[in-house]
PDB file of C-alpha atoms in Angstrom:
ATOM      1  CA  MET A   1      -2.543 -25.803 -29.575  1.00 76.00           C
ATOM      2  CA  LYS A   2      -2.351 -25.507 -25.779  1.00 94.00           C
ATOM      3  CA  ASN A   3      -0.558 -22.543 -24.214  1.00 97.00           C
ATOM      4  CA  ILE A   4       1.912 -22.364 -21.345  1.00 98.00           C
ATOM      5  CA  SER A   5       2.424 -18.917 -19.807  1.00 98.00           C
ATOM      6  CA  PHE A   6       5.604 -17.485 -18.292  1.00 97.00           C
ATOM      7  CA  GLN A   7       6.905 -14.159 -17.026  1.00 94.00           C
ATOM      8  CA  GLY A   8       9.164 -12.210 -19.354  1.00 94.00           C
ATOM      9  CA  LEU A   9       9.759 -11.736 -23.063  1.00 96.00           C
ATOM     10  CA  HIS A  10      10.453 -14.454 -25.610  1.00 97.00           C
ATOM     11  CA  GLY A  11      13.904 -15.828 -24.870  1.00 97.00           C
ATOM     12  CA  ALA A  12      13.573 -15.765 -21.080  1.00 96.00           C
ATOM     13  CA  TYR A  13      15.009 -18.726 -19.185  1.00 96.00           C
ATOM     14  CA  SER A  14      11.456 -19.667 -18.230  1.00 96.00           C
ATOM     15  CA  GLU A  15      10.655 -20.065 -21.908  1.00 97.00           C
ATOM     16  CA  VAL A  16      13.762 -22.232 -22.330  1.00 97.00           C
ATOM     17  CA  VAL A  17      12.261 -24.645 -19.779  1.00 97.00           C
ATOM     18  CA  CYS A  18       8.793 -24.413 -21.364  1.00 97.00           C
ATOM     19  CA  LYS A  19      10.174 -25.449 -24.743  1.00 96.00           C
ATOM     20  CA  LYS A  20      12.216 -28.260 -23.209  1.00 96.00           C
ATOM     21  CA  LEU A  21       9.397 -29.835 -21.181  1.00 95.00           C
ATOM     22  CA  TYR A  22       6.277 -28.895 -23.147  1.00 96.00           C
ATOM     23  CA  LYS A  23       7.284 -29.067 -26.794  1.00 95.00           C
ATOM     24  CA  ASP A  24       3.675 -29.351 -28.002  1.00 95.00           C
ATOM     25  CA  TYR A  25       2.620 -26.132 -26.228  1.00 97.00           C
ATOM     26  CA  GLN A  26       2.633 -22.572 -27.513  1.00 97.00           C
ATOM     27  CA  THR A  27       4.524 -20.253 -25.148  1.00 98.00           C
ATOM     28  CA  LEU A  28       2.690 -17.186 -23.861  1.00 98.00           C
ATOM     29  CA  PRO A  29       4.901 -14.360 -22.513  1.00 97.00           C
ATOM     30  CA  CYS A  30       3.446 -12.244 -19.681  1.00 96.00           C
ATOM     31  CA  ASN A  31       4.519  -8.979 -18.066  1.00 94.00           C
ATOM     32  CA  SER A  32       4.441 -10.311 -14.500  1.00 93.00           C
ATOM     33  CA  PHE A  33       4.118 -13.503 -12.482  1.00 93.00           C
ATOM     34  CA  GLU A  34       0.584 -12.451 -11.582  1.00 95.00           C
ATOM     35  CA  ASP A  35      -0.277 -12.148 -15.277  1.00 96.00           C
ATOM     36  CA  ALA A  36       1.130 -15.635 -15.915  1.00 96.00           C
ATOM     37  CA  PHE A  37      -1.108 -17.039 -13.175  1.00 96.00           C
ATOM     38  CA  GLU A  38      -4.131 -15.082 -14.406  1.00 96.00           C
ATOM     39  CA  ALA A  39      -3.632 -16.464 -17.903  1.00 97.00           C
ATOM     40  CA  VAL A  40      -4.266 -19.944 -16.477  1.00 97.00           C
ATOM     41  CA  GLU A  41      -7.122 -18.774 -14.264  1.00 96.00           C
ATOM     42  CA  ASN A  42      -8.796 -17.144 -17.284  1.00 96.00           C
ATOM     43  CA  SER A  43      -8.149 -20.178 -19.525  1.00 95.00           C
ATOM     44  CA  LEU A  44      -5.788 -18.265 -21.797  1.00 97.00           C
ATOM     45  CA  SER A  45      -3.177 -20.910 -21.020  1.00 97.00           C
ATOM     46  CA  SER A  46      -3.296 -24.426 -19.608  1.00 97.00           C
ATOM     47  CA  LEU A  47      -0.126 -24.177 -17.526  1.00 98.00           C
ATOM     48  CA  ALA A  48       2.181 -21.578 -16.010  1.00 98.00           C
ATOM     49  CA  MET A  49       5.958 -22.034 -15.685  1.00 97.00           C
ATOM     50  CA  ILE A  50       7.232 -20.134 -12.641  1.00 96.00           C
ATOM     51  CA  PRO A  51      10.764 -19.866 -11.146  1.00 94.00           C
ATOM     52  CA  VAL A  52      10.643 -20.029  -7.352  1.00 92.00           C
ATOM     53  CA  GLU A  53      14.245 -20.278  -6.144  1.00 90.00           C
ATOM     54  CA  ASN A  54      17.825 -20.194  -7.374  1.00 87.00           C
ATOM     55  CA  SER A  55      20.851 -21.967  -5.916  1.00 85.00           C
ATOM     56  CA  LEU A  56      22.834 -18.691  -5.863  1.00 81.00           C
ATOM     57  CA  ALA A  57      20.252 -15.905  -5.525  1.00 78.00           C
ATOM     58  CA  GLY A  58      17.794 -17.649  -3.191  1.00 79.00           C
ATOM     59  CA  ARG A  59      14.043 -17.380  -3.470  1.00 80.00           C
ATOM     60  CA  VAL A  60      12.398 -15.354  -6.202  1.00 81.00           C
ATOM     61  CA  SER A  61      11.155 -12.037  -4.835  1.00 73.00           C
ATOM     62  CA  ASP A  62       7.447 -11.842  -3.845  1.00 74.00           C
ATOM     63  CA  MET A  63       6.779 -15.398  -4.996  1.00 78.00           C
ATOM     64  CA  HIS A  64       5.711 -16.488  -1.487  1.00 76.00           C
ATOM     65  CA  PHE A  65       2.914 -13.878  -1.462  1.00 79.00           C
ATOM     66  CA  ILE A  66       1.679 -15.014  -4.870  1.00 85.00           C
ATOM     67  CA  LEU A  67       1.698 -18.671  -3.815  1.00 85.00           C
ATOM     68  CA  GLN A  68      -0.328 -17.846  -0.725  1.00 83.00           C
ATOM     69  CA  ASN A  69      -3.059 -16.177  -2.770  1.00 85.00           C
ATOM     70  CA  THR A  70      -3.369 -18.426  -5.807  1.00 91.00           C
ATOM     71  CA  ASP A  71      -5.932 -21.200  -6.272  1.00 93.00           C
ATOM     72  CA  LEU A  72      -3.797 -22.922  -8.906  1.00 96.00           C
ATOM     73  CA  LYS A  73      -2.164 -26.254  -8.130  1.00 97.00           C
ATOM     74  CA  ILE A  74       1.468 -27.288  -8.520  1.00 97.00           C
ATOM     75  CA  VAL A  75       1.656 -30.248 -10.919  1.00 97.00           C
ATOM     76  CA  ALA A  76       5.400 -30.505 -11.639  1.00 96.00           C
ATOM     77  CA  GLU A  77       8.840 -29.228 -10.722  1.00 96.00           C
ATOM     78  CA  TYR A  78      11.999 -28.890 -12.764  1.00 96.00           C
ATOM     79  CA  TYR A  79      15.609 -27.884 -12.085  1.00 95.00           C
ATOM     80  CA  GLN A  80      17.262 -25.933 -14.898  1.00 94.00           C
ATOM     81  CA  LYS A  81      20.972 -25.173 -15.139  1.00 94.00           C
ATOM     82  CA  ILE A  82      21.337 -21.499 -16.014  1.00 94.00           C
ATOM     83  CA  GLU A  83      23.961 -20.785 -18.675  1.00 95.00           C
ATOM     84  CA  HIS A  84      24.617 -17.115 -19.358  1.00 96.00           C
ATOM     85  CA  ASN A  85      25.952 -15.918 -22.715  1.00 97.00           C
ATOM     86  CA  LEU A  86      27.392 -12.605 -23.855  1.00 98.00           C
ATOM     87  CA  LEU A  87      25.286 -11.489 -26.820  1.00 98.00           C
ATOM     88  CA  VAL A  88      26.018  -8.766 -29.375  1.00 97.00           C
ATOM     89  CA  ASN A  89      24.825  -7.664 -32.789  1.00 96.00           C
ATOM     90  CA  ASN A  90      26.465  -9.477 -35.687  1.00 94.00           C
ATOM     91  CA  ASN A  91      28.761  -6.586 -36.683  1.00 92.00           C
ATOM     92  CA  VAL A  92      30.121  -6.061 -33.141  1.00 95.00           C
ATOM     93  CA  THR A  93      33.448  -7.313 -31.778  1.00 95.00           C
ATOM     94  CA  LEU A  94      34.803  -7.573 -28.252  1.00 94.00           C
ATOM     95  CA  LYS A  95      36.932  -4.456 -28.779  1.00 95.00           C
ATOM     96  CA  ASP A  96      33.787  -2.391 -29.455  1.00 96.00           C
ATOM     97  CA  LEU A  97      32.128  -3.170 -26.134  1.00 97.00           C
ATOM     98  CA  LYS A  98      31.836  -0.838 -23.140  1.00 97.00           C
ATOM     99  CA  LYS A  99      28.621  -1.938 -21.404  1.00 97.00           C
ATOM    100  CA  THR A 100      26.580  -5.090 -20.811  1.00 97.00           C
ATOM    101  CA  LEU A 101      22.875  -5.118 -19.980  1.00 97.00           C
ATOM    102  CA  SER A 102      20.963  -7.769 -18.058  1.00 97.00           C
ATOM    103  CA  HIS A 103      18.853  -8.579 -15.029  1.00 93.00           C
ATOM    104  CA  SER A 104      20.598  -7.797 -11.734  1.00 91.00           C
ATOM    105  CA  HIS A 105      20.860 -11.503 -10.845  1.00 90.00           C
ATOM    106  CA  ALA A 106      22.524 -12.361 -14.148  1.00 93.00           C
ATOM    107  CA  LEU A 107      24.964  -9.475 -13.761  1.00 95.00           C
ATOM    108  CA  SER A 108      25.910 -10.577 -10.245  1.00 92.00           C
ATOM    109  CA  GLN A 109      26.346 -14.176 -11.424  1.00 92.00           C
ATOM    110  CA  CYS A 110      28.781 -13.062 -14.149  1.00 95.00           C
ATOM    111  CA  LYS A 111      30.624 -10.295 -12.292  1.00 94.00           C
ATOM    112  CA  ASN A 112      34.083 -11.877 -12.614  1.00 94.00           C
ATOM    113  CA  GLU A 113      33.822 -12.150 -16.395  1.00 95.00           C
ATOM    114  CA  ILE A 114      32.308  -8.660 -16.643  1.00 97.00           C
ATOM    115  CA  ARG A 115      35.236  -7.271 -14.659  1.00 97.00           C
ATOM    116  CA  LYS A 116      37.725  -9.241 -16.753  1.00 96.00           C
ATOM    117  CA  LEU A 117      36.253  -7.803 -19.958  1.00 96.00           C
ATOM    118  CA  LYS A 118      36.227  -4.303 -18.398  1.00 96.00           C
ATOM    119  CA  LEU A 119      32.525  -3.808 -19.106  1.00 97.00           C
ATOM    120  CA  GLU A 120      30.148  -1.552 -17.224  1.00 97.00           C
ATOM    121  CA  PRO A 121      27.179  -3.599 -15.900  1.00 97.00           C
ATOM    122  CA  VAL A 122      23.772  -1.994 -16.491  1.00 97.00           C
ATOM    123  CA  ASN A 123      20.641  -3.292 -14.769  1.00 96.00           C
ATOM    124  CA  PHE A 124      17.753  -4.172 -17.060  1.00 95.00           C
ATOM    125  CA  ILE A 125      14.269  -5.467 -16.293  1.00 90.00           C
ATOM    126  CA  ASP A 126      15.112  -8.976 -17.515  1.00 92.00           C
ATOM    127  CA  THR A 127      17.645 -10.920 -19.570  1.00 96.00           C
ATOM    128  CA  ALA A 128      15.480 -11.388 -22.654  1.00 97.00           C
ATOM    129  CA  GLY A 129      14.465  -7.735 -22.552  1.00 95.00           C
ATOM    130  CA  ALA A 130      18.138  -6.745 -22.587  1.00 97.00           C
ATOM    131  CA  ALA A 131      18.738  -8.972 -25.614  1.00 97.00           C
ATOM    132  CA  LYS A 132      15.776  -7.446 -27.444  1.00 97.00           C
ATOM    133  CA  PHE A 133      16.935  -3.928 -26.584  1.00 97.00           C
ATOM    134  CA  ILE A 134      20.433  -4.301 -28.007  1.00 96.00           C
ATOM    135  CA  SER A 135      19.085  -6.059 -31.102  1.00 96.00           C
ATOM    136  CA  GLU A 136      17.116  -2.888 -31.831  1.00 96.00           C
ATOM    137  CA  SER A 137      20.024  -0.579 -30.980  1.00 94.00           C
ATOM    138  CA  LYS A 138      22.700   0.699 -33.333  1.00 88.00           C
ATOM    139  CA  ASP A 139      25.080   1.293 -30.441  1.00 94.00           C
ATOM    140  CA  LYS A 140      28.048  -1.045 -31.007  1.00 96.00           C
ATOM    141  CA  THR A 141      29.278  -0.532 -27.436  1.00 97.00           C
ATOM    142  CA  LEU A 142      26.347  -2.491 -25.949  1.00 97.00           C
ATOM    143  CA  SER A 143      26.045  -6.188 -25.171  1.00 97.00           C
ATOM    144  CA  ALA A 144      23.557  -8.302 -23.256  1.00 98.00           C
ATOM    145  CA  ILE A 145      23.797 -11.303 -20.951  1.00 98.00           C
ATOM    146  CA  ALA A 146      21.016 -13.754 -21.762  1.00 97.00           C
ATOM    147  CA  SER A 147      20.101 -17.232 -22.953  1.00 97.00           C
ATOM    148  CA  SER A 148      21.131 -18.849 -26.230  1.00 97.00           C
ATOM    149  CA  LEU A 149      17.404 -18.884 -27.068  1.00 97.00           C
ATOM    150  CA  SER A 150      17.433 -15.063 -26.878  1.00 97.00           C
ATOM    151  CA  ALA A 151      20.326 -15.014 -29.348  1.00 97.00           C
ATOM    152  CA  LYS A 152      18.309 -17.111 -31.769  1.00 97.00           C
ATOM    153  CA  ILE A 153      15.085 -15.121 -31.381  1.00 97.00           C
ATOM    154  CA  TYR A 154      16.674 -11.668 -31.687  1.00 97.00           C
ATOM    155  CA  ASN A 155      19.287 -12.620 -34.296  1.00 97.00           C
ATOM    156  CA  LEU A 156      22.262 -11.912 -32.049  1.00 97.00           C
ATOM    157  CA  LYS A 157      25.756 -13.354 -32.026  1.00 97.00           C
ATOM    158  CA  ILE A 158      27.027 -15.281 -29.008  1.00 97.00           C
ATOM    159  CA  LEU A 159      30.375 -13.639 -28.383  1.00 96.00           C
ATOM    160  CA  LYS A 160      31.173 -15.750 -25.310  1.00 96.00           C
ATOM    161  CA  LYS A 161      29.351 -18.825 -23.992  1.00 96.00           C
ATOM    162  CA  ASN A 162      28.738 -19.834 -20.369  1.00 95.00           C
ATOM    163  CA  ILE A 163      30.234 -16.756 -18.742  1.00 95.00           C
ATOM    164  CA  GLU A 164      28.658 -17.419 -15.331  1.00 94.00           C
ATOM    165  CA  ASP A 165      31.132 -17.398 -12.431  1.00 91.00           C
ATOM    166  CA  GLN A 166      29.782 -20.595 -10.885  1.00 89.00           C
ATOM    167  CA  LYS A 167      28.772 -23.479 -13.109  1.00 84.00           C
ATOM    168  CA  LYS A 168      26.405 -24.949 -10.514  1.00 87.00           C
ATOM    169  CA  ASN A 169      23.781 -22.259 -11.052  1.00 90.00           C
ATOM    170  CA  ILE A 170      20.406 -23.974 -10.801  1.00 92.00           C
ATOM    171  CA  THR A 171      16.900 -22.500 -10.845  1.00 93.00           C
ATOM    172  CA  ARG A 172      13.942 -24.478  -9.571  1.00 94.00           C
ATOM    173  CA  PHE A 173      10.740 -24.056 -11.566  1.00 96.00           C
ATOM    174  CA  LEU A 174       7.220 -25.073 -10.606  1.00 96.00           C
ATOM    175  CA  VAL A 175       4.413 -25.754 -13.089  1.00 97.00           C
ATOM    176  CA  PHE A 176       0.893 -24.645 -12.171  1.00 97.00           C
ATOM    177  CA  SER A 177      -2.504 -25.767 -13.444  1.00 97.00           C
ATOM    178  CA  LYS A 178      -6.166 -25.217 -12.595  1.00 95.00           C
ATOM    179  CA  LYS A 179      -6.572 -28.883 -11.757  1.00 92.00           C
ATOM    180  CA  LYS A 180      -4.435 -30.930  -9.429  1.00 90.00           C
ATOM    181  CA  LYS A 181      -2.616 -33.917 -10.875  1.00 86.00           C
ATOM    182  CA  GLU A 182      -3.431 -37.381  -9.572  1.00 90.00           C
ATOM    183  CA  ILE A 183      -0.170 -38.995  -8.488  1.00 92.00           C
ATOM    184  CA  SER A 184       0.351 -42.664  -7.730  1.00 93.00           C
ATOM    185  CA  ILE A 185       1.265 -43.439  -4.131  1.00 93.00           C
ATOM    186  CA  LYS A 186       4.143 -45.499  -5.547  1.00 93.00           C
ATOM    187  CA  GLN A 187       5.824 -42.389  -6.965  1.00 93.00           C
ATOM    188  CA  LYS A 188       8.397 -40.280  -5.169  1.00 94.00           C
ATOM    189  CA  VAL A 189       6.587 -37.007  -4.548  1.00 95.00           C
ATOM    190  CA  LYS A 190       6.780 -33.626  -2.885  1.00 96.00           C
ATOM    191  CA  THR A 191       3.872 -31.810  -1.294  1.00 97.00           C
ATOM    192  CA  THR A 192       3.932 -28.032  -0.892  1.00 96.00           C
ATOM    193  CA  LEU A 193       1.915 -26.285   1.822  1.00 96.00           C
ATOM    194  CA  VAL A 194       1.474 -22.705   2.972  1.00 94.00           C
ATOM    195  CA  PHE A 195       0.047 -21.831   6.405  1.00 93.00           C
ATOM    196  CA  ASN A 196      -0.348 -19.130   9.059  1.00 90.00           C
ATOM    197  CA  LEU A 197       0.140 -20.092  12.699  1.00 86.00           C
ATOM    198  CA  ASN A 198      -1.638 -19.091  15.869  1.00 79.00           C
ATOM    199  CA  ASN A 199       0.434 -16.557  17.763  1.00 77.00           C
ATOM    200  CA  HIS A 200       1.165 -18.925  20.656  1.00 80.00           C
ATOM    201  CA  PRO A 201       4.449 -20.170  22.113  1.00 84.00           C
ATOM    202  CA  ALA A 202       5.944 -23.194  20.345  1.00 88.00           C
ATOM    203  CA  SER A 203       3.285 -23.369  17.602  1.00 88.00           C
ATOM    204  CA  LEU A 204       5.878 -23.811  14.871  1.00 89.00           C
ATOM    205  CA  TYR A 205       7.802 -26.307  16.997  1.00 92.00           C
ATOM    206  CA  LYS A 206       4.680 -28.418  17.465  1.00 92.00           C
ATOM    207  CA  VAL A 207       3.752 -28.322  13.772  1.00 93.00           C
ATOM    208  CA  LEU A 208       7.212 -29.233  12.560  1.00 94.00           C
ATOM    209  CA  GLY A 209       7.425 -31.825  15.311  1.00 95.00           C
ATOM    210  CA  ALA A 210       4.337 -33.523  13.895  1.00 95.00           C
ATOM    211  CA  PHE A 211       6.114 -34.053  10.591  1.00 96.00           C
ATOM    212  CA  ALA A 212       9.221 -35.302  12.404  1.00 96.00           C
ATOM    213  CA  GLU A 213       7.193 -37.716  14.555  1.00 96.00           C
ATOM    214  CA  ASN A 214       5.650 -39.144  11.393  1.00 96.00           C
ATOM    215  CA  LYS A 215       9.095 -39.466   9.786  1.00 96.00           C
ATOM    216  CA  ILE A 216       8.306 -36.975   7.015  1.00 97.00           C
ATOM    217  CA  ASN A 217      11.308 -35.119   5.635  1.00 96.00           C
ATOM    218  CA  LEU A 218      11.107 -31.353   5.024  1.00 95.00           C
ATOM    219  CA  THR A 219      13.117 -30.114   2.026  1.00 93.00           C
ATOM    220  CA  ARG A 220      12.108 -26.463   2.226  1.00 92.00           C
ATOM    221  CA  LEU A 221      11.019 -24.083   4.982  1.00 92.00           C
ATOM    222  CA  GLU A 222      10.478 -20.356   4.449  1.00 90.00           C
ATOM    223  CA  SER A 223       8.811 -17.690   6.545  1.00 85.00           C
ATOM    224  CA  PHE A 224       7.409 -14.298   5.598  1.00 80.00           C
ATOM    225  CA  PHE A 225       5.375 -11.715   7.474  1.00 73.00           C
ATOM    226  CA  VAL A 226       1.789 -11.037   6.430  1.00 66.00           C
ATOM    227  CA  ASN A 227       0.944  -7.850   8.308  1.00 63.00           C
ATOM    228  CA  GLU A 228       2.544  -4.474   8.846  1.00 62.00           C
ATOM    229  CA  ASN A 229       3.169  -5.051  12.560  1.00 60.00           C
ATOM    230  CA  PHE A 230       5.358  -8.130  12.034  1.00 58.00           C
ATOM    231  CA  LYS A 231       3.068 -10.053  14.395  1.00 63.00           C
ATOM    232  CA  GLN A 232       1.771 -12.616  11.916  1.00 69.00           C
ATOM    233  CA  TYR A 233       3.991 -14.849   9.830  1.00 77.00           C
ATOM    234  CA  SER A 234       3.219 -17.346   7.121  1.00 86.00           C
ATOM    235  CA  PHE A 235       5.280 -20.421   6.373  1.00 91.00           C
ATOM    236  CA  LEU A 236       5.912 -22.280   3.142  1.00 92.00           C
ATOM    237  CA  ILE A 237       7.135 -25.875   3.325  1.00 95.00           C
ATOM    238  CA  ASP A 238       7.938 -28.742   0.956  1.00 95.00           C
ATOM    239  CA  VAL A 239       7.687 -32.246   2.386  1.00 96.00           C
ATOM    240  CA  GLU A 240       8.621 -35.587   0.875  1.00 96.00           C
ATOM    241  CA  CYS A 241       5.324 -37.355   1.395  1.00 96.00           C
ATOM    242  CA  HIS A 242       2.140 -38.182  -0.517  1.00 97.00           C
ATOM    243  CA  VAL A 243      -1.041 -36.485   0.700  1.00 96.00           C
ATOM    244  CA  LYS A 244      -2.806 -39.857   0.837  1.00 96.00           C
ATOM    245  CA  PHE A 245      -0.335 -41.420   3.265  1.00 97.00           C
ATOM    246  CA  ASP A 246      -1.600 -41.845   6.834  1.00 97.00           C
ATOM    247  CA  SER A 247       1.583 -40.201   8.098  1.00 97.00           C
ATOM    248  CA  PHE A 248       0.796 -37.033   6.134  1.00 97.00           C
ATOM    249  CA  VAL A 249      -2.843 -37.042   7.245  1.00 97.00           C
ATOM    250  CA  ARG A 250      -1.746 -37.192  10.900  1.00 97.00           C
ATOM    251  CA  ALA A 251       0.836 -34.442  10.505  1.00 97.00           C
ATOM    252  CA  HIS A 252      -1.581 -32.241   8.556  1.00 97.00           C
ATOM    253  CA  LYS A 253      -4.217 -32.675  11.246  1.00 96.00           C
ATOM    254  CA  ARG A 254      -1.743 -31.321  13.814  1.00 94.00           C
ATOM    255  CA  LEU A 255      -0.939 -28.410  11.497  1.00 94.00           C
ATOM    256  CA  GLN A 256      -4.639 -27.567  11.280  1.00 94.00           C
ATOM    257  CA  GLU A 257      -4.877 -27.444  15.073  1.00 92.00           C
ATOM    258  CA  PHE A 258      -2.251 -24.716  15.319  1.00 91.00           C
ATOM    259  CA  SER A 259      -2.908 -22.760  12.123  1.00 90.00           C
ATOM    260  CA  THR A 260      -5.353 -19.970  11.333  1.00 89.00           C
ATOM    261  CA  TYR A 261      -5.007 -20.723   7.635  1.00 89.00           C
ATOM    262  CA  ASN A 262      -3.484 -23.553   5.640  1.00 92.00           C
ATOM    263  CA  LYS A 263      -3.521 -24.708   2.041  1.00 94.00           C
ATOM    264  CA  ILE A 264      -2.017 -27.601   0.121  1.00 95.00           C
ATOM    265  CA  LEU A 265      -0.577 -26.079  -3.050  1.00 96.00           C
ATOM    266  CA  GLY A 266       0.092 -29.381  -4.748  1.00 95.00           C
ATOM    267  CA  CYS A 267       1.387 -32.931  -4.639  1.00 96.00           C
ATOM    268  CA  TYR A 268       3.673 -33.652  -7.602  1.00 96.00           C
ATOM    269  CA  PRO A 269       6.548 -35.862  -8.787  1.00 95.00           C
ATOM    270  CA  SER A 270       9.790 -35.077  -6.982  1.00 93.00           C
ATOM    271  CA  LEU A 271      12.980 -34.538  -8.976  1.00 86.00           C
ATOM    272  CA  ASN A 272      16.562 -34.667  -7.797  1.00 68.00           C
ATOM    273  CA  SER A 273      18.214 -31.285  -8.376  1.00 51.00           C
ATOM    274  CA  ARG A 274      21.650 -32.913  -8.533  1.00 45.00           C
ATOM    275  CA  SER A 275      20.691 -34.846 -11.664  1.00 41.00           C
TER     276      SER A 275
END
């Protein structure tokens, strides 16, 4: 059976997406995003499922640095609605609870319900880890905020479903592979690039202008510094264009003229986050 790696313990939201999209794959939990990538690089897994941005929390921390340094290729994207649940051991009631454990993002996304239930939020390394911890604890005052998959894996009771403050809580995931995926030019696609620019006036303006002149839409633009003096920045962009189109070739040629480094991370089928 093929493996798909992800960061976190069994029950993480990344594993929820793995099981939904790649039902014939065995999931492989990893301690870090780097470990999930290395599992593919070392042929321990065929794919890696990686969250890159969230509609409420923004981009995933440090992901831009990892994307700049990996040789893996993006082959798919997916938008997952995040539904948080309040999990407890089977003999615990709402009246017993005093604290709830989860990742800081999950806690912040459920703060209204946490306040309403008069629970003390406690930061934990991740949501699935919090679920596993309370499943092994005899402390009836503890609960966890995690996925319904975590409840199933760690034999926990869902005390309250969908306790997130905002229902439109979407995480974008990217799937990585050693080999790029050949995509038909008839498909709607996205292409992701990362690049460093020459430190000259209007370099970014000229690069982005090349995409505009070729009528290529940008759906994502992020910047991050790559040295300690804040003098060199890298940029990560998503564009709605196939790499084989003449318009992309022209725009990419302009990018190469003004960049000290550039890499195409992948060309893959584009999904509509609203659907």
